[in-house]
Coordinates of C-alpha atoms in Angstrom, one line a residue:
M165 CA 7.6 23.2 13.4
K166 CA 10.2 20.7 13.0
I167 CA 9.7 17.6 11.0
A168 CA 11.3 14.3 10.5
V169 CA 10.5 11.9 7.6
F170 CA 11.2 8.7 9.3
M171 CA 11.9 6.2 6.5
G172 CA 13.7 2.6 6.0
G173 CA 13.0 0.0 8.5
E174 CA 13.5 -3.4 8.9
S175 CA 11.0 -4.7 6.1
S176 CA 12.1 -6.4 2.3
E177 CA 10.1 -3.3 1.4
K178 CA 13.2 -0.5 3.0
E179 CA 15.2 0.6 -0.4
V180 CA 11.3 1.3 -1.7
S181 CA 11.0 3.3 1.5
L182 CA 14.5 5.5 1.6
R183 CA 13.2 6.3 -1.7
S184 CA 9.9 7.8 -0.6
G185 CA 11.5 9.2 2.3
N186 CA 14.1 11.5 0.7
A187 CA 11.6 12.1 -2.2
V188 CA 8.9 13.5 0.6
L189 CA 12.2 15.5 2.6
K190 CA 13.8 17.1 -0.7
S191 CA 9.5 18.6 -1.2
L192 CA 8.9 19.8 2.4
Q193 CA 12.6 21.3 2.9
K194 CA 11.7 22.8 -1.1
Q195 CA 9.1 23.5 0.5
G196 CA 10.8 25.8 3.1
Y197 CA 10.0 23.3 6.2
D198 CA 12.6 22.6 9.1
A199 CA 12.7 19.1 7.9
Y200 CA 15.4 16.2 8.3
G201 CA 14.9 12.9 7.5
I202 CA 15.6 9.7 9.5
E203 CA 16.5 6.3 8.9
L204 CA 15.6 3.4 10.8
K205 CA 18.2 0.7 10.6
E206 CA 16.9 -3.2 11.6
N207 CA 18.9 -3.3 14.4
N208 CA 17.3 0.5 15.9
Q209 CA 14.0 0.7 15.1
I210 CA 12.9 2.5 18.7
L211 CA 16.1 5.1 20.0
P212 CA 15.5 7.4 16.9
F213 CA 12.0 8.5 17.9
L214 CA 13.2 8.7 21.6
E215 CA 16.7 10.4 20.6
N216 CA 15.5 12.5 18.3
E217 CA 13.9 16.4 18.4
Y218 CA 10.8 16.4 15.8
D219 CA 7.1 18.1 16.6
L220 CA 5.7 15.9 14.0
A221 CA 7.0 12.3 12.5
Y222 CA 6.7 12.2 9.2
L223 CA 6.2 7.9 8.8
V224 CA 7.2 6.6 5.4
L225 CA 7.4 3.3 6.5
H226 CA 6.5 0.3 3.8
G227 CA 5.7 -3.1 5.3
G228 CA 7.8 -4.1 8.6
N229 CA 7.0 -2.6 11.9
G230 CA 6.8 0.8 10.1
E231 CA 3.4 -0.3 9.0
N232 CA 1.9 -2.8 11.1
G233 CA 1.7 -0.5 14.1
K234 CA 3.9 -1.0 16.1
L235 CA 5.6 1.9 16.1
Q236 CA 2.7 3.6 15.6
A237 CA 2.4 2.3 18.9
I238 CA 5.9 3.5 20.4
L239 CA 4.6 7.1 19.5
D240 CA 1.6 7.4 20.9
I241 CA 3.0 6.6 24.0
L242 CA 5.5 9.3 23.4
G243 CA 2.5 11.5 22.9
K244 CA 3.8 12.3 19.9
K245 CA 2.2 13.5 16.4
Y246 CA 2.6 11.7 13.6
T247 CA 1.4 10.9 9.9
G248 CA -1.1 8.2 8.5
S249 CA -3.3 5.5 10.2
G250 CA -3.5 4.6 13.4
V251 CA -2.1 1.6 15.7
L252 CA -5.6 -0.6 14.9
A253 CA -5.8 0.5 11.4
S254 CA -2.2 0.2 10.6
A255 CA -2.2 -3.6 11.6
I256 CA -5.5 -4.6 10.4
S257 CA -4.4 -3.2 6.8
M258 CA -1.3 -5.6 6.8
D259 CA -3.3 -8.6 7.4
K260 CA -4.5 -9.5 3.7
K261 CA -6.8 -12.1 5.1
R262 CA -8.0 -9.8 8.1
T263 CA -8.5 -7.1 5.3
K264 CA -10.4 -9.0 2.7
M265 CA -12.9 -10.4 5.5
I266 CA -13.7 -7.3 6.3
A267 CA -13.9 -6.1 2.7
E268 CA -16.0 -9.1 2.2
S269 CA -18.5 -7.9 5.2
I270 CA -19.4 -4.8 3.8
G271 CA -20.3 -6.3 0.4
I272 CA -17.3 -6.1 -1.5
K273 CA -16.0 -8.5 -3.6
V274 CA -12.8 -10.5 -3.3
P275 CA -11.1 -13.6 -4.6
R276 CA -11.4 -16.6 -3.2
T277 CA -8.9 -17.8 -0.2
F278 CA -7.8 -21.5 0.4
D279 CA -6.9 -21.9 3.7
K280 CA -5.5 -25.7 3.2
I281 CA -3.4 -26.8 0.4
E282 CA -5.8 -29.4 0.2
S283 CA -8.9 -27.4 -0.3
I284 CA -7.7 -25.7 -3.4
N285 CA -9.6 -26.6 -6.1
T286 CA -8.7 -24.3 -8.7
F287 CA -5.8 -23.1 -11.0
P288 CA -3.9 -20.8 -11.4
V289 CA -3.1 -19.7 -7.5
I290 CA -1.2 -16.8 -5.8
V291 CA 0.5 -17.4 -3.1
K292 CA 2.2 -14.5 -1.4
P293 CA 2.8 -13.0 2.0
V294 CA 0.3 -11.9 4.2
D295 CA 1.9 -9.3 5.8
E296 CA 3.9 -7.8 3.0
G297 CA 3.9 -5.5 -0.1
S298 CA 4.8 -4.4 -3.0
S299 CA 4.5 -7.7 -4.4
V300 CA 7.4 -9.1 -2.8
G301 CA 7.5 -13.3 -2.4
L302 CA 4.2 -13.5 -4.7
H303 CA 4.2 -16.7 -6.9
V304 CA 1.4 -17.8 -9.9
C305 CA 0.9 -21.3 -9.5
N306 CA -0.2 -23.7 -11.3
N307 CA -0.5 -26.6 -9.7
I308 CA -0.5 -28.4 -6.2
E309 CA 3.6 -28.9 -6.9
E310 CA 4.4 -25.2 -7.1
V311 CA 2.2 -24.6 -4.1
K312 CA 3.7 -26.3 -1.9
K313 CA 7.7 -25.0 -3.2
A314 CA 6.2 -21.1 -3.0
V315 CA 4.4 -22.2 0.6
N316 CA 7.8 -23.3 1.6
V317 CA 9.3 -19.8 0.6
V318 CA 7.2 -17.6 1.5
R319 CA 6.5 -16.6 5.4
N320 CA 3.1 -16.7 6.5
P321 CA 1.8 -17.4 3.4
I322 CA -2.0 -16.9 1.9
I323 CA -2.9 -18.5 -0.9
E324 CA -5.6 -17.1 -2.5
E325 CA -7.4 -17.4 -6.4
Y326 CA -6.3 -16.1 -9.1
I327 CA -8.3 -13.6 -11.2
K328 CA -6.2 -12.3 -14.4
G329 CA -7.8 -9.2 -15.4
E330 CA -7.3 -5.4 -15.3
E331 CA -5.5 -4.2 -12.5
L332 CA -6.4 -1.3 -11.1
T333 CA -6.0 0.7 -8.0
V334 CA -7.3 3.9 -6.3
G335 CA -5.8 6.4 -4.0
V336 CA -7.8 7.6 -1.1
M337 CA -6.5 10.9 0.7
N338 CA -8.3 12.8 4.0
D339 CA -11.0 9.8 2.9
R340 CA -11.9 10.9 -0.5
A341 CA -10.5 9.2 -3.9
L342 CA -8.8 10.8 -5.6
G343 CA -9.3 8.7 -9.1
V344 CA -8.4 5.2 -10.4
L345 CA -5.3 4.1 -12.1
R346 CA -5.0 1.1 -14.4
I347 CA -1.9 -0.7 -14.3
I348 CA -0.3 -2.2 -17.6
P349 CA 2.9 -4.2 -16.8
K350 CA 4.8 -4.0 -20.3
A351 CA 6.7 -7.5 -19.1
A352 CA 5.3 -9.3 -17.0
D353 CA 1.9 -10.7 -17.0
I354 CA 1.5 -9.6 -13.4
Y355 CA 2.0 -6.4 -11.2
D356 CA 5.2 -8.0 -9.6
Y357 CA 8.1 -6.0 -7.6
D358 CA 10.3 -5.3 -11.4
S359 CA 6.7 -3.8 -12.8
K360 CA 6.2 -1.3 -9.3
Y361 CA 9.6 0.2 -9.2
K362 CA 11.7 0.3 -12.4
I363 CA 11.3 3.2 -14.7
G364 CA 9.6 1.8 -17.5
G365 CA 8.1 -1.6 -16.1
S366 CA 4.3 -0.7 -16.4
I367 CA 2.1 1.8 -17.8
H368 CA -0.3 4.0 -15.3
E369 CA -2.9 4.8 -17.3
Y370 CA -4.9 7.5 -15.6
P371 CA -7.5 8.7 -15.7
A372 CA -8.3 4.9 -16.3
R373 CA -10.4 4.2 -19.7
I374 CA -12.6 1.5 -18.3
D375 CA -16.7 2.0 -18.3
N376 CA -17.8 4.5 -15.7
K377 CA -20.3 2.6 -13.7
L378 CA -16.7 0.6 -12.8
Y379 CA -14.9 3.3 -12.3
K380 CA -17.5 4.9 -9.7
K381 CA -17.4 1.2 -7.7
A382 CA -13.9 1.6 -7.8
M383 CA -14.0 4.7 -6.3
K384 CA -16.2 3.6 -3.5
Y385 CA -14.9 0.7 -2.7
A386 CA -11.8 2.1 -1.7
E387 CA -13.4 5.0 0.2
D388 CA -15.5 2.5 2.0
I389 CA -12.2 0.4 2.8
H390 CA -10.3 3.4 4.3
I391 CA -13.6 4.2 6.7
E392 CA -14.4 0.9 7.5
L393 CA -10.8 0.5 8.8
G394 CA -10.5 3.6 10.0
M395 CA -7.5 4.6 8.5
K396 CA -6.3 8.1 8.1
G397 CA -3.9 10.7 5.7
I398 CA -3.4 8.6 2.4
S399 CA -4.0 4.9 1.4
R400 CA -4.4 3.5 -1.6
S401 CA -6.4 0.2 -2.5
D402 CA -5.5 -2.4 -4.8
F403 CA -8.2 -4.3 -7.1
I404 CA -8.3 -6.2 -10.3
M405 CA -11.3 -5.8 -13.1
K406 CA -12.7 -9.0 -14.5
D407 CA -16.1 -9.1 -16.9
D408 CA -17.2 -5.9 -15.7
E409 CA -17.0 -6.8 -11.9
I410 CA -14.3 -5.6 -9.2
Y411 CA -12.7 -7.8 -6.7
F412 CA -10.8 -6.4 -3.7
L413 CA -7.0 -7.2 -3.3
E414 CA -5.6 -5.2 -0.8
V415 CA -5.4 -1.9 1.4
N416 CA -1.9 0.0 1.6
S417 CA -2.1 2.5 4.8
S418 CA 1.5 3.9 3.7
P419 CA 1.9 3.5 0.0
G420 CA 5.4 4.9 -1.7
M421 CA 6.1 8.2 -2.8
T422 CA 8.6 7.2 -5.4
E423 CA 9.3 8.5 -9.0
T424 CA 7.5 5.7 -10.0
S425 CA 4.8 5.3 -7.5
L426 CA 0.7 5.5 -8.1
I427 CA -0.2 7.4 -5.7
P428 CA 1.8 10.8 -7.2
D429 CA 0.3 10.1 -10.3
L430 CA -3.7 9.7 -8.8
A431 CA -3.3 13.3 -7.2
T432 CA -3.0 14.6 -10.4
L433 CA -6.4 13.7 -11.3
Q434 CA -7.5 16.4 -8.7
G435 CA -5.1 18.8 -9.7
Y436 CA -2.7 18.1 -7.1
T437 CA 1.1 18.0 -7.4
F438 CA 3.8 16.2 -5.0
D439 CA 4.4 19.0 -3.3
D440 CA 0.9 19.6 -2.8
V441 CA -0.3 16.3 -1.4
V442 CA 3.4 16.4 0.8
R443 CA 2.1 19.7 2.7
I444 CA -1.5 18.3 2.9
V445 CA -0.1 15.6 4.8
V446 CA 1.7 17.5 7.2
E447 CA -1.0 20.3 7.4
T448 CA -3.7 17.3 8.3
F449 CA -1.7 15.4 11.1
S450 CA -0.1 18.6 12.2
K451 CA -3.1 19.8 13.6

């Protein structure tokens, strides 16, 4: 079986994708798989899927067309096997607003969303892109003027209530939660891009030392979202814990696999190494 690891792309998360992709490729080759890497360029995202030979496309693409279902649709048309969620689940999970609506419909608490600037009646609020990850373009706004400035620079913005609390994340692999991790940013009040991807930018506490009932609730919420959206393989749901309540923020259909990423940490709670996770993904999607 020949495996092509697709990475890069056109989104603001391209550099993270390259780091994740190279880590996955290194693991595959170390484990004896016939694998090679393909970097998607901004102006050449379709031809690599047509021109290269592979039995399984291992997708390590974050944001943009790699995570919104468009490239998954191409692979479906080609009849190629690929890792991760399919077209519909990818498209829905990429839209933070739509995902929150679905989460709320199955009984999961979410921060309030404001459709118009004029409707904001509490501060601070968060302004962020509705369809980007890695905390790219995230703004904490304390007044209307700051909101207006943020909305002008953020593409497809979503405005939501800023709930200050403990940052939690839960990984799910093949419909089962791996565990709960608490994120403690070192230099920032919020888990921003630098906190995520700079080595030492945050402390990862896993398993999270929180109330057992809340731990189980976060696990269940992540599984429920994964299953309700029809996600496949690995997903990662982010939450805020405040006043003994869990609030869902977003779910990632293609979580990072870098040296500072959260899924590899969470996998250890089930006894899995990084190589184990990569192998399980291959075994799941090559059938």
